[in-house]
XYZ file of C-alpha atoms in Angstrom:
673
model
C 130.755 75.328 101.162
C 131.629 74.584 97.566
C 133.305 71.171 97.481
C 136.067 72.615 95.301
C 137.347 74.444 98.395
C 138.280 71.224 100.178
C 141.243 70.604 97.850
C 142.579 74.141 97.962
C 145.912 74.900 99.573
C 147.530 78.287 100.115
C 150.343 78.607 97.592
C 151.713 82.038 98.398
C 150.652 85.352 99.849
C 147.835 86.786 97.776
C 147.222 90.489 97.475
C 143.765 92.020 97.580
C 144.552 93.415 94.131
C 144.808 89.856 92.814
C 141.556 88.985 94.561
C 139.858 91.970 92.921
C 141.241 91.024 89.521
C 139.564 87.639 89.884
C 136.235 89.502 90.001
C 137.166 91.527 86.929
C 138.191 88.456 84.940
C 135.095 86.435 85.846
C 132.828 89.380 85.044
C 134.267 90.093 81.620
C 134.486 86.380 80.719
C 130.876 85.675 81.729
C 129.472 88.677 79.866
C 131.540 87.803 76.810
C 130.339 84.190 76.773
C 126.718 85.271 77.195
C 127.181 88.059 74.641
C 125.016 90.051 77.043
C 125.420 91.893 80.311
C 127.186 94.713 82.110
C 130.902 94.267 82.756
C 131.755 97.893 83.548
C 130.355 98.194 87.082
C 131.777 94.872 88.397
C 135.189 95.806 87.051
C 134.982 99.311 88.470
C 133.774 98.282 91.931
C 135.899 95.140 92.282
C 138.387 96.883 94.560
C 135.697 98.241 96.897
C 133.910 94.890 97.043
C 137.158 93.062 97.770
C 137.991 95.304 100.723
C 134.450 95.045 102.080
C 134.360 91.267 101.903
C 137.962 90.495 102.808
C 138.125 92.744 105.868
C 134.665 93.536 107.148
C 131.593 91.617 106.120
C 130.264 88.748 108.241
C 128.488 86.144 106.120
C 128.614 82.365 106.046
C 127.971 80.765 102.638
C 127.349 77.419 104.366
C 124.441 79.032 106.270
C 123.262 81.846 104.002
C 120.174 82.612 106.135
C 122.019 82.977 109.460
C 119.875 85.667 111.153
C 122.732 87.870 112.421
C 124.656 87.952 109.147
C 125.525 91.233 107.542
C 123.287 92.036 104.588
C 124.792 92.883 101.205
C 122.545 94.576 98.650
C 123.685 95.176 95.080
C 121.352 98.061 94.335
C 123.009 98.577 90.946
C 121.645 95.180 89.971
C 122.693 95.378 86.350
C 126.212 94.679 87.653
C 125.030 91.259 88.800
C 128.268 89.578 87.750
C 129.919 91.312 90.699
C 127.648 89.386 93.045
C 127.867 86.092 91.152
C 131.658 86.306 91.001
C 131.749 86.968 94.737
C 129.481 84.015 95.425
C 131.611 81.663 93.362
C 134.790 82.895 94.970
C 133.327 82.622 98.475
C 132.084 79.108 97.852
C 128.287 79.213 97.843
C 127.090 75.669 97.118
C 124.857 76.672 94.227
C 127.347 78.981 92.495
C 129.798 76.679 90.714
C 131.873 77.900 87.804
C 129.364 76.312 85.430
C 126.759 78.802 86.611
C 129.007 81.705 85.655
C 129.524 80.075 82.270
C 125.721 79.993 81.878
C 125.262 83.656 82.787
C 121.881 84.980 81.639
C 120.830 81.609 80.203
C 117.534 79.866 80.822
C 117.588 77.824 84.005
C 120.875 79.169 85.348
C 121.340 80.629 88.823
C 122.954 83.651 87.219
C 120.004 85.684 86.019
C 120.559 89.029 84.331
C 119.790 90.825 87.591
C 119.993 89.427 91.132
C 116.739 87.663 91.942
C 115.767 86.878 95.525
C 115.268 83.148 96.002
C 116.912 82.302 92.685
C 120.372 81.840 94.170
C 121.625 81.550 97.728
C 122.778 84.694 99.468
C 120.816 87.178 97.364
C 119.068 89.332 99.948
C 116.683 91.136 97.609
C 115.745 91.403 93.961
C 117.397 94.388 92.343
C 117.547 95.775 88.856
C 114.909 98.517 88.949
C 117.304 101.245 90.001
C 116.800 102.746 93.437
C 114.904 99.742 94.796
C 117.962 98.157 96.391
C 119.045 101.130 98.462
C 115.428 101.764 99.466
C 114.827 98.147 100.464
C 118.061 98.248 102.438
C 116.602 101.062 104.551
C 113.922 98.625 105.681
C 116.541 95.980 106.434
C 118.576 98.413 108.500
C 115.465 99.548 110.349
C 114.470 95.943 111.061
C 117.952 95.284 112.481
C 117.601 98.205 114.892
C 114.071 97.166 115.899
C 115.060 93.547 116.431
C 118.098 94.608 118.468
C 115.865 96.788 120.643
C 113.721 93.763 121.409
C 116.292 91.019 121.763
C 119.553 92.777 122.600
C 122.793 93.618 120.827
C 124.327 90.310 121.903
C 122.031 88.535 119.410
C 121.279 91.248 116.857
C 124.283 93.263 115.757
C 124.902 93.482 112.034
C 125.320 95.936 109.182
C 123.517 96.417 105.894
C 125.941 97.243 103.074
C 124.785 98.610 99.725
C 126.527 99.216 96.425
C 124.569 101.840 94.517
C 125.258 103.573 91.231
C 124.449 106.932 89.709
C 121.159 105.563 88.420
C 120.065 104.450 91.889
C 120.680 107.932 93.230
C 118.922 109.671 90.345
C 115.713 107.695 90.753
C 113.171 109.589 92.838
C 112.684 106.759 95.319
C 116.267 107.273 96.501
C 115.354 110.660 97.931
C 112.502 109.150 99.935
C 114.768 106.395 101.255
C 117.749 108.645 102.035
C 115.555 111.131 103.884
C 113.869 108.439 105.988
C 117.139 106.691 106.855
C 118.805 109.933 107.865
C 115.851 110.977 110.000
C 115.783 107.644 111.818
C 119.585 107.604 112.274
C 119.979 104.110 110.874
C 123.641 103.842 111.788
C 124.017 100.242 110.612
C 123.384 101.234 106.995
C 126.495 101.852 104.867
C 126.129 102.756 101.183
C 128.973 102.686 98.663
C 128.270 105.011 95.751
C 129.955 103.876 92.554
C 130.832 107.401 91.505
C 132.089 106.675 87.993
C 130.347 109.655 86.323
C 129.059 107.410 83.515
C 125.535 106.401 82.524
C 124.209 104.589 79.484
C 123.996 107.700 77.337
C 127.471 108.907 78.258
C 128.811 111.140 81.026
C 126.340 111.793 83.820
C 126.875 115.514 83.206
C 124.442 115.126 80.311
C 121.567 114.969 82.767
C 122.635 115.880 86.307
C 124.689 118.391 88.243
C 123.662 117.078 91.653
C 126.187 117.258 94.476
C 125.305 113.858 95.881
C 127.485 114.049 99.016
C 125.829 117.365 99.876
C 122.407 115.816 99.379
C 123.214 112.975 101.771
C 124.682 115.401 104.307
C 121.503 117.460 104.134
C 119.527 114.312 104.938
C 121.602 113.675 108.050
C 124.071 111.100 106.756
C 127.734 110.637 107.616
C 129.524 111.237 104.301
C 133.027 110.443 103.083
C 134.643 110.581 99.643
C 137.488 108.270 98.628
C 139.379 106.969 95.639
C 137.527 103.711 95.028
C 140.701 102.058 93.794
C 142.734 102.982 96.894
C 142.054 99.957 99.045
C 143.470 101.409 102.238
C 141.375 104.530 101.827
C 138.267 102.399 101.318
C 139.056 100.348 104.419
C 139.593 103.451 106.526
C 136.274 104.857 105.314
C 134.426 101.668 106.266
C 135.963 101.725 109.731
C 134.837 105.317 110.215
C 131.351 104.525 108.897
C 130.973 101.657 111.338
C 131.651 104.043 114.218
C 129.148 106.669 113.090
C 125.820 107.211 114.825
C 124.244 107.964 111.462
C 123.812 106.097 108.176
C 126.890 106.445 105.997
C 127.616 107.232 102.380
C 131.063 106.398 101.047
C 131.414 108.088 97.683
C 133.883 105.916 95.775
C 135.399 107.652 92.783
C 135.931 104.809 90.308
C 136.594 104.081 86.669
C 133.914 102.048 84.936
C 135.479 99.018 83.275
C 138.648 99.437 85.371
C 141.469 97.387 83.856
C 140.297 97.577 80.245
C 143.071 99.617 78.583
C 141.036 101.022 75.697
C 137.446 101.016 76.947
C 137.907 101.732 80.643
C 136.124 104.925 81.662
C 133.739 104.741 78.702
C 130.001 104.141 78.573
C 130.852 101.397 76.066
C 131.684 99.106 78.999
C 128.350 99.693 80.724
C 126.068 97.255 78.970
C 127.978 95.302 76.342
C 130.723 92.671 76.160
C 134.240 94.040 75.874
C 135.066 91.849 72.873
C 137.836 89.290 72.494
C 140.551 91.789 71.639
C 139.839 94.088 74.573
C 139.552 91.132 76.956
C 142.972 89.895 75.841
C 144.381 93.371 76.329
C 142.753 93.597 79.755
C 144.305 90.310 80.834
C 147.705 91.636 79.928
C 147.014 95.011 81.508
C 146.045 93.576 84.914
C 148.512 90.703 84.823
C 145.873 87.977 84.668
C 147.652 85.151 82.842
C 144.858 82.619 83.130
C 142.338 81.120 80.746
C 138.702 82.214 80.758
C 136.897 81.137 83.961
C 140.127 79.947 85.552
C 140.990 81.183 89.059
C 144.253 79.898 90.535
C 144.109 77.996 93.802
C 145.945 80.556 95.908
C 143.508 83.318 94.990
C 140.517 81.040 95.449
C 141.851 79.935 98.813
C 142.166 83.550 99.939
C 138.513 84.122 99.098
C 137.401 80.918 100.814
C 139.173 82.031 104.007
C 136.630 84.857 104.182
C 133.851 82.278 104.291
C 135.636 80.409 107.074
C 135.840 83.628 109.089
C 132.103 84.070 108.662
C 131.441 80.497 109.699
C 133.408 81.025 112.901
C 131.393 84.176 113.616
C 128.162 82.264 113.105
C 129.221 79.482 115.461
C 130.042 82.037 118.142
C 126.640 83.652 117.650
C 124.878 80.284 117.913
C 126.584 79.677 121.248
C 125.341 83.046 122.507
C 121.874 82.254 121.227
C 121.801 78.866 122.937
C 122.628 80.491 126.272
C 120.213 83.408 125.885
C 116.759 83.612 127.506
C 115.733 85.395 124.287
C 116.357 82.325 122.152
C 112.784 81.119 121.713
C 111.392 84.597 121.139
C 114.034 85.480 118.553
C 113.741 82.190 116.689
C 109.949 82.504 116.588
C 110.159 86.084 115.330
C 112.666 85.233 112.605
C 110.534 82.268 111.500
C 107.586 84.648 111.137
C 105.143 82.263 112.766
C 102.163 84.122 114.160
C 100.655 82.551 117.270
C 97.269 80.849 117.154
C 95.995 83.515 119.521
C 95.902 85.942 116.579
C 93.427 83.865 114.657
C 91.444 82.970 117.767
C 91.101 86.695 118.432
C 89.892 87.305 114.886
C 87.343 84.486 115.235
C 85.994 86.046 118.416
C 85.974 89.440 116.693
C 83.848 88.138 113.829
C 81.386 86.462 116.198
C 80.993 89.645 118.222
C 80.310 91.859 115.240
C 77.977 89.469 113.471
C 75.860 89.527 116.602
C 76.061 93.328 116.809
C 75.483 93.798 113.053
C 78.155 96.478 113.222
C 77.951 99.112 110.499
C 81.248 100.913 109.875
C 83.483 101.858 106.992
C 85.795 98.989 106.132
C 88.788 101.230 106.951
C 87.316 101.464 110.464
C 86.618 97.731 110.467
C 90.269 97.226 109.572
C 91.355 99.372 112.524
C 89.109 97.355 114.813
C 90.435 94.046 113.489
C 93.979 95.338 113.844
C 93.246 96.109 117.472
C 92.574 92.420 118.020
C 95.575 91.342 115.928
C 98.085 93.701 117.499
C 96.955 92.796 121.011
C 97.541 89.109 120.249
C 101.054 89.421 118.767
C 103.918 91.887 118.747
C 105.276 90.635 115.404
C 103.096 93.006 113.389
C 104.590 96.442 112.755
C 102.426 99.110 111.227
C 102.803 102.435 109.545
C 101.380 104.942 107.118
C 102.549 107.410 104.518
C 101.398 110.396 106.597
C 97.779 109.223 106.632
C 97.655 107.462 109.991
C 94.288 108.817 111.056
C 92.778 108.371 107.603
C 94.107 104.867 107.003
C 93.465 103.999 110.680
C 96.573 101.856 110.881
C 97.609 102.600 114.485
C 96.007 100.809 117.413
C 96.043 101.155 121.169
C 99.410 100.548 122.789
C 101.527 100.896 119.635
C 104.560 103.013 120.462
C 106.149 104.953 117.630
C 109.565 104.325 116.124
C 111.767 107.395 116.519
C 115.423 108.312 115.996
C 117.486 106.396 118.571
C 114.335 104.673 119.873
C 113.456 101.533 117.959
C 111.445 99.644 120.574
C 108.066 100.647 119.155
C 105.833 99.093 116.513
C 104.570 102.006 114.458
C 106.530 103.753 111.697
C 105.751 107.217 110.400
C 106.990 106.817 106.822
C 106.176 110.379 105.867
C 104.814 111.331 102.469
C 106.867 108.635 100.806
C 104.560 105.942 99.394
C 107.238 104.379 97.190
C 109.841 104.496 99.934
C 107.370 103.022 102.411
C 106.631 100.058 100.159
C 110.333 99.389 99.559
C 111.138 99.698 103.258
C 108.379 97.222 104.078
C 109.943 94.825 101.573
C 113.210 95.241 103.450
C 111.578 94.616 106.821
C 109.920 91.455 105.524
C 113.102 90.212 103.848
C 115.169 90.863 106.949
C 112.840 88.796 109.085
C 111.454 89.251 112.563
C 108.326 91.231 111.719
C 105.162 91.259 109.613
C 104.935 94.765 108.125
C 101.790 96.573 107.067
C 101.482 100.147 105.845
C 98.760 102.431 104.661
C 97.970 105.043 102.061
C 95.062 105.906 99.751
C 94.401 103.369 97.005
C 94.982 106.057 94.385
C 98.596 106.357 95.534
C 99.305 102.762 94.662
C 100.552 104.522 91.532
C 103.404 105.989 93.558
C 104.182 102.736 95.382
C 103.810 100.501 92.350
C 107.476 99.702 91.656
C 108.088 98.313 95.130
C 104.677 96.614 95.277
C 105.593 94.702 92.151
C 108.781 93.516 93.835
C 106.782 92.418 96.900
C 104.907 90.084 94.586
C 107.945 89.039 92.569
C 109.831 88.105 95.738
C 106.811 86.516 97.443
C 107.004 88.615 100.599
C 104.312 88.906 103.273
C 103.839 92.646 103.008
C 100.351 93.962 103.692
C 99.192 97.152 101.988
C 96.285 98.897 103.697
C 94.766 101.076 100.987
C 91.767 103.110 102.002
C 89.509 105.625 100.236
C 88.987 102.990 97.602
C 86.564 104.549 95.105
C 84.397 107.510 94.229
C 83.028 106.862 97.712
C 85.754 109.082 99.155
C 83.724 111.972 97.780
C 84.806 115.565 97.826
C 88.544 115.100 97.264
C 87.647 114.509 93.643
C 89.039 112.579 90.689
C 92.714 113.074 91.568
C 92.102 110.991 94.682
C 89.401 108.661 93.378
C 90.934 105.401 92.100
C 89.306 104.062 88.973
C 91.884 101.939 87.140
C 93.883 100.854 90.191
C 92.042 97.644 90.972
C 92.638 96.422 87.423
C 96.338 97.278 87.692
C 96.743 95.475 90.993
C 94.715 92.462 89.903
C 96.905 92.136 86.822
C 99.966 91.673 89.065
C 100.927 88.006 89.531
C 101.238 86.616 93.060
C 99.349 89.490 94.672
C 96.090 89.042 96.569
C 93.789 92.029 96.188
C 91.061 92.031 98.863
C 88.069 94.342 98.661
C 85.829 93.387 101.592
C 82.151 94.296 101.736
C 81.676 94.691 105.487
C 83.293 94.264 108.885
C 83.135 90.456 108.743
C 84.820 90.186 105.361
C 87.410 92.717 106.515
C 88.388 90.523 109.453
C 88.445 87.475 107.179
C 90.685 89.247 104.685
C 93.081 90.303 107.427
C 93.314 86.677 108.521
C 94.074 85.573 104.971
C 96.697 88.276 104.500
C 98.474 87.273 107.708
C 98.445 83.611 106.714
C 99.864 84.308 103.228
C 103.571 83.975 104.068
C 104.673 83.846 100.427
C 102.461 86.501 98.896
C 101.746 90.179 99.546
C 98.210 91.409 100.050
C 96.362 94.633 99.366
C 93.374 95.465 101.562
C 91.159 97.866 99.618
C 88.953 99.689 102.111
C 86.099 102.170 102.025
C 85.820 105.620 103.530
C 82.039 105.421 103.784
C 80.111 103.294 106.280
C 78.886 99.909 105.080
C 76.267 97.630 106.666
C 77.152 94.193 107.971
C 75.698 91.952 105.260
C 76.561 88.413 106.296
C 73.958 87.920 109.045
C 70.877 88.736 107.083
C 71.658 86.316 104.290
C 73.403 83.398 106.033
C 71.901 80.209 107.390
C 73.424 80.945 110.794
C 74.473 84.115 112.546
C 78.107 83.094 112.840
C 80.350 80.436 111.367
C 83.998 79.634 111.993
C 84.378 79.210 108.221
C 86.305 81.990 106.521
C 84.115 82.407 103.459
C 86.409 84.995 101.929
C 89.096 82.311 101.685
C 87.336 81.006 98.579
C 87.624 84.393 96.915
C 83.889 84.577 96.163
C 80.782 83.028 97.621
C 77.001 83.200 97.342
C 75.820 85.809 99.806
C 72.179 85.648 98.746
C 70.585 82.703 96.961
C 66.928 83.145 95.927
C 64.370 80.507 96.827
C 63.524 80.044 93.160
C 65.918 79.150 90.354
C 68.071 82.232 89.813
C 67.357 84.334 86.753
C 70.372 86.578 87.158
C 73.586 86.626 89.188
C 74.759 89.942 90.603
C 78.498 89.952 91.381
C 80.016 92.760 93.391
C 82.931 93.699 95.625
C 83.371 96.006 98.580
C 80.944 98.874 98.959
C 78.966 97.774 95.915
C 77.856 94.482 97.497
C 75.350 96.533 99.484
C 74.036 97.904 96.184
C 73.787 94.398 94.723
C 71.759 93.190 97.723
C 69.395 96.146 97.458
C 69.022 95.537 93.708
C 68.243 91.850 94.255
C 65.532 92.765 96.735
C 64.080 95.315 94.316
C 64.083 92.795 91.464
C 62.287 90.251 93.612
C 59.626 92.546 95.050
C 58.958 94.731 92.022
C 59.633 92.395 89.101
C 59.453 88.874 90.588
C 62.955 88.190 89.233
C 65.059 85.788 91.286
C 68.528 87.302 91.688
C 71.514 85.739 93.413
C 74.173 87.960 94.965
C 77.815 86.896 94.893
C 80.357 88.736 97.003
C 83.802 88.487 95.420
C 86.333 89.936 97.871
C 89.361 88.380 96.143
C 89.522 87.482 92.461
C 92.860 85.726 92.887
C 91.619 83.261 95.503
C 88.439 82.598 93.535
C 90.504 81.776 90.477
C 92.385 79.184 92.545
C 89.186 77.276 93.415
C 88.247 74.196 91.439
C 86.007 74.463 88.403
C 83.006 72.921 90.149
C 83.051 75.492 92.928
C 83.430 78.397 90.521
C 80.562 77.072 88.407
C 78.330 76.661 91.442
C 78.985 80.217 92.592
C 78.659 81.913 89.221
C 75.762 79.797 88.008
C 74.468 79.576 84.468
C 72.165 82.599 84.529
C 73.187 85.921 82.974
C 75.587 87.906 85.148
C 75.987 91.556 86.078
C 79.065 92.956 87.805
C 78.864 96.006 90.054
C 82.021 97.864 91.072
C 82.769 101.572 91.367
C 85.859 101.178 89.211
C 86.815 100.449 85.616
C 85.358 97.435 83.837
C 88.701 96.034 82.690
C 88.994 92.422 83.772
C 85.376 91.857 84.703
C 84.462 90.183 81.420
C 86.283 87.033 82.537
C 83.581 86.613 85.197
C 80.485 87.976 83.464
C 81.141 86.559 79.987
C 80.418 88.049 76.600
C 76.729 88.532 77.366
C 77.150 90.020 80.826
C 76.579 93.614 81.885
C 78.670 95.966 83.996
C 77.551 98.745 86.317
C 80.506 100.891 87.268
C 82.835 103.624 86.080
C 83.551 104.440 82.450
C 85.850 107.395 83.167
C 87.241 109.462 85.997
C 85.262 110.643 89.002
C 84.248 114.101 90.233
C 84.218 116.195 93.383
C 80.996 115.892 95.388
C 79.572 114.080 98.397
C 79.726 110.321 97.909
C 75.938 109.681 97.650
C 75.673 112.319 94.937
C 78.520 110.712 93.010
C 76.968 107.253 93.086
C 73.747 108.695 91.718
C 75.599 110.840 89.156
C 77.565 107.884 87.811
C 74.500 105.644 87.937
C 75.884 103.055 90.348
C 72.650 102.409 92.216
C 70.209 99.580 92.901
C 67.897 101.137 90.336
C 70.620 101.074 87.682
C 71.402 97.435 88.445
C 67.719 96.536 88.213
C 67.425 98.357 84.906
C 70.502 96.564 83.566
C 68.973 93.244 84.638
C 65.700 93.928 82.854
C 67.562 94.907 79.715
C 69.681 91.758 79.922
C 67.021 89.116 80.500
C 63.807 90.506 79.076
C-alpha cells in the first residue's frame, strides 16, 4: 500500500459525498494541469464509483493480481482520471500524487486512456469505445468457467463495468450484450453513465435508442436509478448481485457534476474546465483545498477500503491453502501448459511425416488440436458460427451453455468482433488459453479487438481458415487479399501461414508458447501435400523449423540461381516451379518456406542472409504484394494477386490469376535471363 497511508489517522466521520468530491477535485485538477483530458465523466460518475468501491468491490491494492479479486473495467476509457483518482485514493504503490500531476505526460503511469500493464490494477486497455464492456464479457465468462472447475469457495467474484453512451452505440456492444445475456453471466454488472451527452452535444442528435429495453431484450436484469442518489445506487447493486442474469444499472447522471456553469454540457467532455470554473466548482462542492490536496480523513476513509480488500484476500488464501484444488487452480491461473502438450505435438509431427499426410491446413489444425486438447484442459476453443468450417472443436470438448460452464467450447455466434474481445477477456482473467475461429476475410470485423490483443500482449490464438482465393466458389467477398498485409503490419502479432500438416503443428506449438503475444493461424480450405519429408535430410526432426520464421525447404545441389519464397498453399507451387526450372531449364532454384515473417525478422542477420541468399528472389503468395518487397528487394518479382478474387473452383482461380508453377518459372526466366 502507498506509504503515505501509514501516517493517516481518522479525524472525523467522512461522508461518501466527501469521498466522491475527492475524485471530482483530482480529476479536474489533473486535466487542468495537463491542459488535456476528459473531466466530465469522472465528475459525473464519482458518486456511483464511490458507492461501488466503498461498499461492494473486493480488491487489494497490495496484491493487485489476487486471482479472486473483483474486476473493474472502465469501458469509457476517456474518463481515465476516474480510475487514476481511485487508485491514488486506494493506495496503489505506483499511483502517487506525482503521477496524477503528470497526467498524460511522457513516462507517467497516467496515460490518456487506461493501458493494461502500464499501471497496477488496470484490468484491460480501454479507450476504443465498446471494447471494455465486450472484454468484460470474457472476464465474466472465465469466472463462471473457473468456478465450475474449481468451486465457488475459490472462485467467486464479480466483474463491474462503467460504460458510457459511446460504448453502447458502438456495434460491438450489441454482440457482447447479446452473448452475455444468452449465457446468463450473472456476475457481470454494468453501470451505464446515462448523461445524455456526447462530443457533438446531446445524444439525441444521433440516437433514440431505449437502451434499457435493448438490454432487457437480450436477457439482462435492468434497473434505472438517479446516479447521484447514493442509496439508490447501493440498492441497485445489491439487487444486481442477487440476479441470475447479467445486470445493467442505468445511472442518470450529469456530466461534469459539481461545475456550476459547465455541468451538464458537452464542454466538460474533453477539455479542461479552466481556472475560473474550477474555482467556482471548489466553492460549489465545498472543497476548500489546494489543487491535488486530499485531507487525511478523506484519504483514510478510502484506504480503509483497501484494508477490507486485504482482509478478504487473506481469508481467500487460507481457503486456498486448505483446498485440494490449490495446485490445479494455481497452475491454471499461471497459464503454464504441461510438457505433455508439446510431447504430444512432437509425436504428432513424427507420425504425419512418416505418413506423408495430405490434408488442408484447417484439417491439420483440427488434428493438431486433437492432440493438444487431449493433453491439457487449459485450452478453450470456439468459433463465430463456423465450427465445422474452422474445425475448432475436437473429441471430448463439451459446450458452454447457459447455467452450464463446465465445458471447453464456446459458440460465439456470428459475432467476430465480440468473440475477439471476449477472448481478450478470458486471457486477461486468467485460467485458460483461448482460441477462436472464423474466416480470414472476417479479420476485418474482429480487427479492433485483435489490435488490443497485440497491444496488451495476450496469448489469444486466432484460427482463421479459408485463407485465399483457394476457398473458391464463395467469391471475392470471402476471399482475403489484403488481410495478410494488414495483420503483418500489426506490432506484437505473430501471423502464421503454414504450408502443410507439419508446419501447422509447429505453428500451433509456437502460438501456445507465446505467452506475451497473440497469434493468427492462417489456414487453407484446400488439401496440401506434406512437403517436409521429400526435401529434408531426415524424415523427422525434433527441431521446430517454423520457429525461425523461414527456412530453406529445398536447396539445389548447384549454386542457386534464384530463390523462390512462399507461404502456405503457395509453397507447393514454389516446389513444383523449382523442379520445372531444374528439369526444363537447368536453373538451380532454392525454395524458402516463410510461415512467419515476424519470427524471421527476429533472427540474426547471418541467418536471414543464409536463408535468403544473394540470388534474385521471387515471392509467391495468393494475396496482395504489399510488404513483400522487404524480402525480395528492388529487383525481385512477385507472383500473386493484384486485385480482388472471383467466384469459381479453386484450381480454376489459380490458373485465372496466373499463380502457377508455370507462371513462377516464366517470372524466373524473365528475371535472370
